C-alpha cells in the first residue's frame, strides 16, 4: 500500500525492485483513509488533487508495466468518503483506473451491508470485486462483538464479489483503539475466541482484557465483562487467515 503522499516518490521504484527481485506482487493499494483528517485516527489526510497526481505518477504505471491490480483509495465509510472519491476522480481526468474496490467500515452488521451496497452502486464500473481491508464493531460488549464477527464473515463468504477481507483486530486488547473486545489477543498475547476463529480454529475461552496499572514491579490487568459465546467460525475463515499481514505498506 502507498499509505499517503509523504514518501510517494519512491513507491514505483520500490515495488519495481521487489518484483525484479522475485517478489510475487499481484496487487497494490492506494492511500489509507485520505479523507480522514481528524487527529490521530489513522487517516492520511490528502487533498484529492494531490492524491490524483501521485496515483498517476506512482501507481497507475505499475498496471501498465507489470499488470498489477490496483485497489482504489480506502476512504472512510461516510458521505465525506464518497465526496472525496468524486473529487479525486475529477482530478484524475481519466488517468486513475483502479481495478477493485477497497472498503473500510466500522459499523454494526446492517451498516456494513448498507455501506458495501452503496459503494458498489456508486461505482458499478469497478469490476474487479471488493476487498474489505478493515472492519470491526467498535466499543461494544463481548457477546455482541463475537456475534457481529461471525455474522459478518458468514455474509462476506456468501458474496462472490467480496474477494478478500481482513478483520481489524490483529493486536492485543490492551492497545486496541476500537475497544478491547475486538482484539484477537489478550494483553498477554494469547488468542481470544475471535483470534482463534479467525485462524480457523475453535474457541479458546480466553477473555480480552485491558491494562489497568503499571508500576516498577510489573503490570496488572482486569478482564472485560463478558463471557465466551461458543459461536462457531464461518467456513471461509481458513481462506483468509493470512490476510492479517497481507498488505504492502510503504
CSV table of C-alpha atoms in Angstrom, one decimal:
chain,number,residue,atom,x,y,z
A,1,UNK,CA,0.0,0.0,0.0
A,2,UNK,CA,1.0,3.6,-0.7
A,3,UNK,CA,-0.3,5.0,2.6
A,4,UNK,CA,0.0,8.7,1.7
A,5,UNK,CA,2.0,11.1,-0.5
A,6,UNK,CA,4.7,11.6,2.2
A,7,UNK,CA,7.2,9.2,0.5
A,8,UNK,CA,5.4,8.7,-2.7
A,9,UNK,CA,8.4,9.5,-5.0
A,10,UNK,CA,9.9,6.1,-4.2
A,11,UNK,CA,6.8,3.9,-4.4
A,12,UNK,CA,7.0,2.9,-8.0
A,13,UNK,CA,10.8,2.1,-7.9
A,14,UNK,CA,10.4,0.2,-4.6
A,15,UNK,CA,7.7,-2.0,-5.9
A,16,UNK,CA,9.6,-2.5,-9.2
A,17,UNK,CA,12.8,-3.5,-7.4
A,18,UNK,CA,10.8,-6.0,-5.3
A,19,UNK,CA,9.2,-7.5,-8.5
A,20,UNK,CA,12.6,-7.8,-10.2
A,21,UNK,CA,14.0,-9.4,-7.0
A,22,UNK,CA,11.4,-12.2,-7.3
A,23,UNK,CA,8.6,-10.9,-5.1
A,24,UNK,CA,5.2,-12.2,-6.2
A,25,UNK,CA,3.3,-8.9,-6.1
A,26,UNK,CA,-0.1,-9.1,-7.8
A,27,UNK,CA,-1.8,-6.0,-6.4
A,28,UNK,CA,-1.2,-2.7,-4.7
A,29,UNK,CA,-3.5,-0.5,-2.6
A,30,UNK,CA,-3.7,3.3,-2.8
A,31,UNK,CA,-4.0,5.6,0.1
A,32,UNK,CA,-5.3,5.0,3.6
A,33,UNK,CA,-8.4,7.0,4.5
A,34,UNK,CA,-7.3,10.1,2.6
A,35,UNK,CA,-10.5,11.9,3.6
A,36,UNK,CA,-9.8,11.4,7.3
A,37,UNK,CA,-8.1,14.5,8.8
A,38,UNK,CA,-9.4,14.0,12.3
A,39,UNK,CA,-6.4,13.8,14.6
A,40,UNK,CA,-4.6,10.6,15.4
A,41,UNK,CA,-7.2,8.2,13.9
A,42,UNK,CA,-5.2,6.7,11.1
A,43,UNK,CA,-6.2,8.9,8.1
A,44,UNK,CA,-3.6,10.0,5.6
A,45,UNK,CA,-5.5,13.4,5.1
A,46,UNK,CA,-4.7,14.1,1.4
A,47,UNK,CA,-6.2,16.6,-1.0
A,48,UNK,CA,-7.9,14.7,-3.9
A,49,UNK,CA,-5.8,16.7,-6.4
A,50,UNK,CA,-2.5,15.7,-4.7
A,51,UNK,CA,-3.7,12.1,-4.5
A,52,UNK,CA,-4.6,12.1,-8.2
A,53,UNK,CA,-1.1,13.4,-9.2
A,54,UNK,CA,0.6,10.7,-7.0
A,55,UNK,CA,-1.6,8.0,-8.3
A,56,UNK,CA,-0.8,8.8,-11.9
A,57,UNK,CA,2.9,9.0,-11.3
A,58,UNK,CA,3.5,6.1,-8.9
A,59,UNK,CA,0.5,3.7,-9.0
A,60,UNK,CA,-1.1,3.7,-12.4
A,61,UNK,CA,2.3,3.0,-14.2
A,62,UNK,CA,2.6,-0.3,-12.2
A,63,UNK,CA,-0.5,-1.6,-14.0
A,64,UNK,CA,0.9,-0.7,-17.4
A,65,UNK,CA,4.4,-2.0,-16.8
A,66,UNK,CA,3.7,-5.1,-14.7
A,67,UNK,CA,0.0,-5.8,-15.0
A,68,UNK,CA,-0.6,-5.3,-11.3
A,69,UNK,CA,-4.2,-4.9,-10.0
A,70,UNK,CA,-4.9,-1.6,-8.3
A,71,UNK,CA,-7.1,-1.0,-5.3
A,72,UNK,CA,-8.9,2.3,-5.1
A,73,UNK,CA,-8.2,4.6,-2.2
A,74,UNK,CA,-9.7,3.3,1.0
A,75,UNK,CA,-11.9,6.2,2.2
A,76,UNK,CA,-13.9,6.2,5.4
A,77,UNK,CA,-17.5,4.8,5.4
A,78,UNK,CA,-19.1,8.3,5.3
A,79,UNK,CA,-20.5,10.8,2.9
A,80,UNK,CA,-17.2,12.6,3.2
A,81,UNK,CA,-15.6,9.5,1.8
A,82,UNK,CA,-17.9,9.4,-1.2
A,83,UNK,CA,-17.3,13.2,-1.8
A,84,UNK,CA,-13.6,12.7,-1.6
A,85,UNK,CA,-13.6,10.0,-4.2
A,86,UNK,CA,-15.8,12.1,-6.5
A,87,UNK,CA,-13.3,14.9,-6.4
A,88,UNK,CA,-10.4,12.5,-6.8
A,89,UNK,CA,-11.9,11.0,-10.0
A,90,UNK,CA,-12.5,14.5,-11.3
A,91,UNK,CA,-8.9,15.5,-10.6
A,92,UNK,CA,-7.6,12.3,-12.2
A,93,UNK,CA,-9.3,13.2,-15.5
A,94,UNK,CA,-9.3,9.7,-16.7
A,95,UNK,CA,-5.8,8.9,-15.5
A,96,UNK,CA,-6.7,6.8,-12.5
A,97,UNK,CA,-8.2,3.3,-13.2
A,98,UNK,CA,-8.5,1.2,-10.1
A,99,UNK,CA,-9.4,-2.5,-10.7
A,100,UNK,CA,-11.1,-3.3,-7.4
A,101,UNK,CA,-12.8,-1.5,-4.6
A,102,UNK,CA,-11.2,-1.2,-1.1
A,103,UNK,CA,-13.6,-0.8,1.9
A,104,UNK,CA,-13.0,0.4,5.4
A,105,UNK,CA,-16.2,0.1,7.6
A,106,UNK,CA,-16.7,0.3,11.3
A,107,UNK,CA,-20.4,-0.3,12.0
A,108,UNK,CA,-22.9,-2.8,13.1
A,109,UNK,CA,-23.8,-5.6,10.6
A,110,UNK,CA,-26.6,-3.6,8.9
A,111,UNK,CA,-24.3,-0.7,8.4
A,112,UNK,CA,-21.6,-2.9,6.9
A,113,UNK,CA,-24.1,-4.4,4.4
A,114,UNK,CA,-25.5,-1.0,3.6
A,115,UNK,CA,-22.1,0.7,3.0
A,116,UNK,CA,-20.8,-2.1,0.8
A,117,UNK,CA,-24.1,-1.9,-1.2
A,118,UNK,CA,-23.8,1.9,-1.5
A,119,UNK,CA,-20.2,1.8,-2.7
A,120,UNK,CA,-21.0,-0.9,-5.3
A,121,UNK,CA,-24.0,1.1,-6.6
A,122,UNK,CA,-21.9,4.3,-6.7
A,123,UNK,CA,-19.0,2.7,-8.6
A,124,UNK,CA,-20.5,0.0,-10.9
A,125,UNK,CA,-17.6,0.2,-13.3
A,126,UNK,CA,-15.2,-1.2,-10.7
A,127,UNK,CA,-15.5,-4.8,-11.9
A,128,UNK,CA,-12.6,-6.5,-10.1
A,129,UNK,CA,-14.5,-7.1,-6.9
A,130,UNK,CA,-14.2,-5.7,-3.4
A,131,UNK,CA,-11.6,-6.1,-0.7
A,132,UNK,CA,-12.8,-5.2,2.8
A,133,UNK,CA,-9.4,-4.4,4.3
A,134,UNK,CA,-10.7,-3.0,7.6
A,135,UNK,CA,-13.9,-3.9,9.5
A,136,UNK,CA,-14.9,-4.2,13.1
A,137,UNK,CA,-17.6,-3.4,15.6
A,138,UNK,CA,-16.2,-0.7,17.9
A,139,UNK,CA,-16.5,-0.4,21.7
A,140,UNK,CA,-19.3,-3.0,22.2
A,141,UNK,CA,-19.9,-5.8,24.8
A,142,UNK,CA,-18.1,-9.1,24.1
A,143,UNK,CA,-21.1,-11.1,23.2
A,144,UNK,CA,-22.3,-8.5,20.7
A,145,UNK,CA,-18.8,-8.3,19.2
A,146,UNK,CA,-18.4,-12.0,18.8
A,147,UNK,CA,-21.9,-12.3,17.2
A,148,UNK,CA,-21.0,-9.5,14.8
A,149,UNK,CA,-17.7,-11.2,13.9
A,150,UNK,CA,-19.4,-14.5,12.9
A,151,UNK,CA,-22.3,-12.9,11.2
A,152,UNK,CA,-20.2,-10.6,9.1
A,153,UNK,CA,-17.7,-13.2,8.0
A,154,UNK,CA,-20.5,-15.6,7.0
A,155,UNK,CA,-22.0,-12.8,5.0
A,156,UNK,CA,-18.7,-12.0,3.2
A,157,UNK,CA,-18.3,-15.7,2.3
A,158,UNK,CA,-21.6,-15.7,0.6
A,159,UNK,CA,-20.9,-12.7,-1.7
A,160,UNK,CA,-19.0,-13.6,-4.9
A,161,UNK,CA,-17.7,-10.1,-5.3
A,162,UNK,CA,-16.0,-10.0,-1.9
A,163,UNK,CA,-12.6,-11.2,-3.0
A,164,UNK,CA,-10.6,-10.6,0.2
A,165,UNK,CA,-11.3,-9.4,3.7
A,166,UNK,CA,-9.2,-8.6,6.8
A,167,UNK,CA,-10.6,-8.1,10.3
A,168,UNK,CA,-9.3,-5.1,12.2
A,169,UNK,CA,-8.1,-6.9,15.3
A,170,UNK,CA,-4.6,-8.3,15.0
A,171,UNK,CA,-3.4,-6.7,18.2
A,172,UNK,CA,-3.5,-7.1,21.9
A,173,UNK,CA,-6.7,-6.0,23.8
A,174,UNK,CA,-4.7,-3.6,26.0
A,175,UNK,CA,-3.7,-1.4,23.0
A,176,UNK,CA,-6.8,-1.6,20.9
A,177,UNK,CA,-8.1,1.7,19.8
A,178,UNK,CA,-11.5,0.2,18.8
A,179,UNK,CA,-12.2,-1.4,22.1
A,180,UNK,CA,-10.6,-4.4,23.8
A,181,UNK,CA,-13.4,-6.9,22.8
A,182,UNK,CA,-12.4,-6.5,19.1
A,183,UNK,CA,-8.9,-7.8,19.7
A,184,UNK,CA,-7.5,-11.2,18.5
A,185,UNK,CA,-5.3,-11.4,21.6
A,186,UNK,CA,-5.4,-10.6,25.2
A,187,UNK,CA,-2.8,-8.4,26.8
A,188,UNK,CA,-0.5,-11.4,27.3
A,189,UNK,CA,-0.6,-12.3,23.6
A,190,UNK,CA,-2.9,-15.4,23.9
A,191,UNK,CA,-5.6,-15.8,21.2
A,192,UNK,CA,-9.1,-14.8,22.2
A,193,UNK,CA,-12.1,-16.7,20.7
A,194,UNK,CA,-12.2,-14.2,17.8
A,195,UNK,CA,-8.4,-14.6,17.2
A,196,UNK,CA,-8.7,-18.4,17.2
A,197,UNK,CA,-11.8,-18.4,15.0
A,198,UNK,CA,-10.1,-16.1,12.5
A,199,UNK,CA,-7.3,-18.6,12.2
A,200,UNK,CA,-9.8,-21.4,11.6
A,201,UNK,CA,-9.7,-23.0,15.0
A,202,UNK,CA,-12.1,-23.5,17.9
A,203,UNK,CA,-12.9,-21.1,20.7
A,204,UNK,CA,-10.2,-20.7,23.4
A,205,UNK,CA,-12.2,-19.2,26.2
A,206,UNK,CA,-9.5,-16.5,26.6
A,207,UNK,CA,-11.1,-13.2,27.5
A,208,UNK,CA,-9.8,-9.9,26.2
A,209,UNK,CA,-8.5,-7.6,28.9
A,210,UNK,CA,-7.1,-4.1,29.4
A,211,UNK,CA,-4.1,-3.0,31.3
A,212,UNK,CA,-5.2,-1.1,34.4
A,213,UNK,CA,-1.9,-0.2,36.1
A,214,UNK,CA,1.8,-0.3,35.5
A,215,UNK,CA,4.4,0.1,38.3
A,216,UNK,CA,8.0,-0.5,38.9
A,217,UNK,CA,7.3,-4.1,39.9
A,218,UNK,CA,5.2,-5.0,36.9
A,219,UNK,CA,1.7,-4.6,35.4
A,220,UNK,CA,-1.8,-5.8,36.3
A,221,UNK,CA,-4.8,-6.4,34.2
A,222,UNK,CA,-8.5,-6.7,34.6
A,223,UNK,CA,-10.8,-8.8,32.4
A,224,UNK,CA,-13.5,-7.0,30.5
A,225,UNK,CA,-17.0,-8.1,31.5
A,226,UNK,CA,-18.4,-10.7,29.2
A,227,UNK,CA,-18.1,-14.5,28.5
A,228,UNK,CA,-17.3,-16.6,25.5
A,229,UNK,CA,-20.3,-17.4,23.5
A,230,UNK,CA,-19.2,-20.6,21.8
A,231,UNK,CA,-20.2,-19.3,18.4
A,232,UNK,CA,-18.6,-21.3,15.6
A,233,UNK,CA,-16.3,-19.9,13.0
A,234,UNK,CA,-17.6,-19.5,9.4
A,235,UNK,CA,-16.4,-21.9,6.8
A,236,UNK,CA,-14.4,-19.4,4.8
A,237,UNK,CA,-12.1,-18.2,7.6
A,238,UNK,CA,-9.3,-20.6,6.6
A,239,UNK,CA,-9.1,-19.0,3.2
A,240,UNK,CA,-8.5,-15.5,4.7
A,241,UNK,CA,-6.4,-16.2,7.8
A,242,UNK,CA,-3.2,-14.9,6.1
A,243,UNK,CA,-4.9,-11.6,5.2
A,244,UNK,CA,-4.0,-10.1,8.5
A,245,UNK,CA,-0.4,-9.5,7.3
A,246,UNK,CA,-1.3,-9.4,3.6
A,247,UNK,CA,-1.0,-5.7,2.8
A,248,UNK,CA,2.2,-4.0,1.5
A,249,UNK,CA,2.8,-0.7,3.3
A,250,UNK,CA,5.4,1.7,2.0
